mmCIF file with all atom_site columns, C-alpha atoms in Angstrom:
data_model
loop_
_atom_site.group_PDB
_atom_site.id
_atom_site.type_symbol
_atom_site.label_atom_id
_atom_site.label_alt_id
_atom_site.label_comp_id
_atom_site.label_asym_id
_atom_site.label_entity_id
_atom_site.label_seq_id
_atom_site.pdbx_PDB_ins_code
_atom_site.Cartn_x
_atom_site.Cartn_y
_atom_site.Cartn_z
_atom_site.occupancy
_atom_site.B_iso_or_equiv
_atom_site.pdbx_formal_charge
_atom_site.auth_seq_id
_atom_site.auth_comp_id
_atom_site.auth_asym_id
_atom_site.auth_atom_id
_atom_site.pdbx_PDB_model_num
ATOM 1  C CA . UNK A 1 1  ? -17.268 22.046 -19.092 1.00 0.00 ? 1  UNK A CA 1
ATOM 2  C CA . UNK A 1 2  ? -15.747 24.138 -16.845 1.00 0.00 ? 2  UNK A CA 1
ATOM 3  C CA . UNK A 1 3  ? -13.376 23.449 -13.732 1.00 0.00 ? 3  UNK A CA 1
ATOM 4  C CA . UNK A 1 4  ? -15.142 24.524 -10.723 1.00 0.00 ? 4  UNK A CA 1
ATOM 5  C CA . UNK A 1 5  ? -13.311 21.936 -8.280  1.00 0.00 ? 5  UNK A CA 1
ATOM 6  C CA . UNK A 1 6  ? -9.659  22.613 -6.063  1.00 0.00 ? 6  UNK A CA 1
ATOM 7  C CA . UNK A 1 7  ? -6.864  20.354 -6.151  1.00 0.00 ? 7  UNK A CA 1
ATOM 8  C CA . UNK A 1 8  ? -7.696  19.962 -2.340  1.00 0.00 ? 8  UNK A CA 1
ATOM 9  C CA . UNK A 1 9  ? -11.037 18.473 -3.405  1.00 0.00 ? 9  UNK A CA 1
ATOM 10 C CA . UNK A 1 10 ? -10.471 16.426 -5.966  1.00 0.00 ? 10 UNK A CA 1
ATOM 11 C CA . UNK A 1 11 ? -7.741  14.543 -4.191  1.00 0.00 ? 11 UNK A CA 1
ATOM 12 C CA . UNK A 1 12 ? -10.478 14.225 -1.481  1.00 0.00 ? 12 UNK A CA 1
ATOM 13 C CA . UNK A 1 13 ? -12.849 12.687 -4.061  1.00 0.00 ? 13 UNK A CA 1
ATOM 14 C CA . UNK A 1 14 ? -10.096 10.260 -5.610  1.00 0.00 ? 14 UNK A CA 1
ATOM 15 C CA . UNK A 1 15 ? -9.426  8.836  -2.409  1.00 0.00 ? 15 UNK A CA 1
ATOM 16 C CA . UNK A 1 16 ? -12.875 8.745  -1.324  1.00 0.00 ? 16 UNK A CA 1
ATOM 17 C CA . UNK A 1 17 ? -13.798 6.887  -4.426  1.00 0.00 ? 17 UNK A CA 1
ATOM 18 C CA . UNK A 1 18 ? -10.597 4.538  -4.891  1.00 0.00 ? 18 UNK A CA 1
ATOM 19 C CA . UNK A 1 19 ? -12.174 3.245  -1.034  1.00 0.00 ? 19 UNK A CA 1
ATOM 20 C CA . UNK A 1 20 ? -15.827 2.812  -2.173  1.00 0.00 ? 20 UNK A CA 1
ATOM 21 C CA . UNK A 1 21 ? -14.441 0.723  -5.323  1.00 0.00 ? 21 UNK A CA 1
ATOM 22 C CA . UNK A 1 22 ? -12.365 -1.301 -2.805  1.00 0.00 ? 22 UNK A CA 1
ATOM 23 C CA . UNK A 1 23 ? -15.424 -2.395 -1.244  1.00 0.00 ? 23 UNK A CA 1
ATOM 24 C CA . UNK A 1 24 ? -16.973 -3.903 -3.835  1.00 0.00 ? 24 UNK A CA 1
ATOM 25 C CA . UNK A 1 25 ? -13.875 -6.232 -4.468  1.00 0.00 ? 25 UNK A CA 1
ATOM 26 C CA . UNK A 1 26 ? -12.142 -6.428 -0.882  1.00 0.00 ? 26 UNK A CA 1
ATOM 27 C CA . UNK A 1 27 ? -13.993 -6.447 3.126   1.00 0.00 ? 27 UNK A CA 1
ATOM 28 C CA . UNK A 1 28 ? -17.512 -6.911 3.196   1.00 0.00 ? 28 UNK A CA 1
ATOM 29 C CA . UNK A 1 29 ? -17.879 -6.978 -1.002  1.00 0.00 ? 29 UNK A CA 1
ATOM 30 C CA . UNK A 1 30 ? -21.269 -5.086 -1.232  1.00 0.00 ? 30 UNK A CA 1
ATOM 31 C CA . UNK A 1 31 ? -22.094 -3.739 -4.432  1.00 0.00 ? 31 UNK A CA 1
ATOM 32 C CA . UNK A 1 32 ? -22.755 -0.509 -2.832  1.00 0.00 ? 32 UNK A CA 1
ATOM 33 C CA . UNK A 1 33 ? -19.188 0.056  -3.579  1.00 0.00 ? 33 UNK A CA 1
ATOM 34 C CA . UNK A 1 34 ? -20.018 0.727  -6.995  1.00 0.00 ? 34 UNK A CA 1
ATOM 35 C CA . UNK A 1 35 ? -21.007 4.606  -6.301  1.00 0.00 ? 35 UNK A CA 1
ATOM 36 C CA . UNK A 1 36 ? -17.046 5.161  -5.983  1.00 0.00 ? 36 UNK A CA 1
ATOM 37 C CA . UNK A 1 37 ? -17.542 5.551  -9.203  1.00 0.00 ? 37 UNK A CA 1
ATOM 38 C CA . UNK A 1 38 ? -19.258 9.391  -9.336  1.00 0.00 ? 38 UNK A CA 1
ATOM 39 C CA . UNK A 1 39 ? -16.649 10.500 -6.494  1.00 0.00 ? 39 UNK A CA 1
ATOM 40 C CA . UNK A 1 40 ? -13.540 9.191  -8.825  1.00 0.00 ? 40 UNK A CA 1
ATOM 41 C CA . UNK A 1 41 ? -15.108 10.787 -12.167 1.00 0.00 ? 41 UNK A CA 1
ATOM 42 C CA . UNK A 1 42 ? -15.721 13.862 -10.933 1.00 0.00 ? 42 UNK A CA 1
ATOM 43 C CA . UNK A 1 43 ? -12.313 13.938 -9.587  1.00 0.00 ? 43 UNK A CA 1
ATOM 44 C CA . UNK A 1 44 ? -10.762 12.734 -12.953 1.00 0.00 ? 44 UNK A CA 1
ATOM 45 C CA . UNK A 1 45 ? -13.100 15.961 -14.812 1.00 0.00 ? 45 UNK A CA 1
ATOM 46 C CA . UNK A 1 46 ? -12.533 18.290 -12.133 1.00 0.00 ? 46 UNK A CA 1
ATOM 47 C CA . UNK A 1 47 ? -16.225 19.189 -12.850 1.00 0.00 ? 47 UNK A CA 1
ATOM 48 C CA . UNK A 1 48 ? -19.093 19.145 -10.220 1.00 0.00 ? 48 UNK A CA 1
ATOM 49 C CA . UNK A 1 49 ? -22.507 19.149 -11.571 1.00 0.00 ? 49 UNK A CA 1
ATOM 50 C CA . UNK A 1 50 ? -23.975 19.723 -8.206  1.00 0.00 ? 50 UNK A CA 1
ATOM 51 C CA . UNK A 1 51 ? -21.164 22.427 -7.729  1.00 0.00 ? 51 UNK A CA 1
ATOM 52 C CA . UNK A 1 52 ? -22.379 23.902 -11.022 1.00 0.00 ? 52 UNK A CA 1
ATOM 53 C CA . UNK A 1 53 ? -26.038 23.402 -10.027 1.00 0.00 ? 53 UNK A CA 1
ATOM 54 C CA . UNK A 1 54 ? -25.251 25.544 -6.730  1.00 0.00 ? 54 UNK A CA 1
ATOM 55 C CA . UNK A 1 55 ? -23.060 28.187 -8.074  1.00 0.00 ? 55 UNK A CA 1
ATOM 56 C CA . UNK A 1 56 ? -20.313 26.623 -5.692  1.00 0.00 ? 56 UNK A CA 1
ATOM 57 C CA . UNK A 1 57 ? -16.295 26.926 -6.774  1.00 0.00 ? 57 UNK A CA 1
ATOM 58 C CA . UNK A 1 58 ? -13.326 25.834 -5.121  1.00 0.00 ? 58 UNK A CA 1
ATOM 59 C CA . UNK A 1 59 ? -10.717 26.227 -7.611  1.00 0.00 ? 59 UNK A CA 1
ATOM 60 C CA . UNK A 1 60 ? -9.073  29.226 -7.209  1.00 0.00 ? 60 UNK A CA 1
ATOM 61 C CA . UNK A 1 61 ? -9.005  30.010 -11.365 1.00 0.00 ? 61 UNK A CA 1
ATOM 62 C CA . UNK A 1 62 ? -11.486 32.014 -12.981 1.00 0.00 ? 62 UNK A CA 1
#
């Protein structure tokens, strides 16, 4: 797998997903919280699949 995601991004997607995982265990507690988890792994990869499936890059390696 290649890395097709920034720093910028994945930072983005850390924190976004580190808040959805709060949910399910702080505030209103709604399982819903569990879809943190996609956000968070494809921050810990650095891999997209929708990125790949799009031809999209925002890493600035080649």
């Amino acid at each position: 797998m290649s890395v097709n995601m920034g720093s910028a991004d994945r930072i983005i997607r850390a924190i976004v997903g580190i808040v959805l995982l709060a949910l399910v265990f702080v505030g209103p507690q709604t399982p819903w919280g569990w879809i943190g988890i996609v956000p968070l792994a494809t921050a810990l990869m650095g891999n997209c699949p929708a990125y790949s499936l799009l031809g999209i890059k925002t890493c600035k390696k080649q």
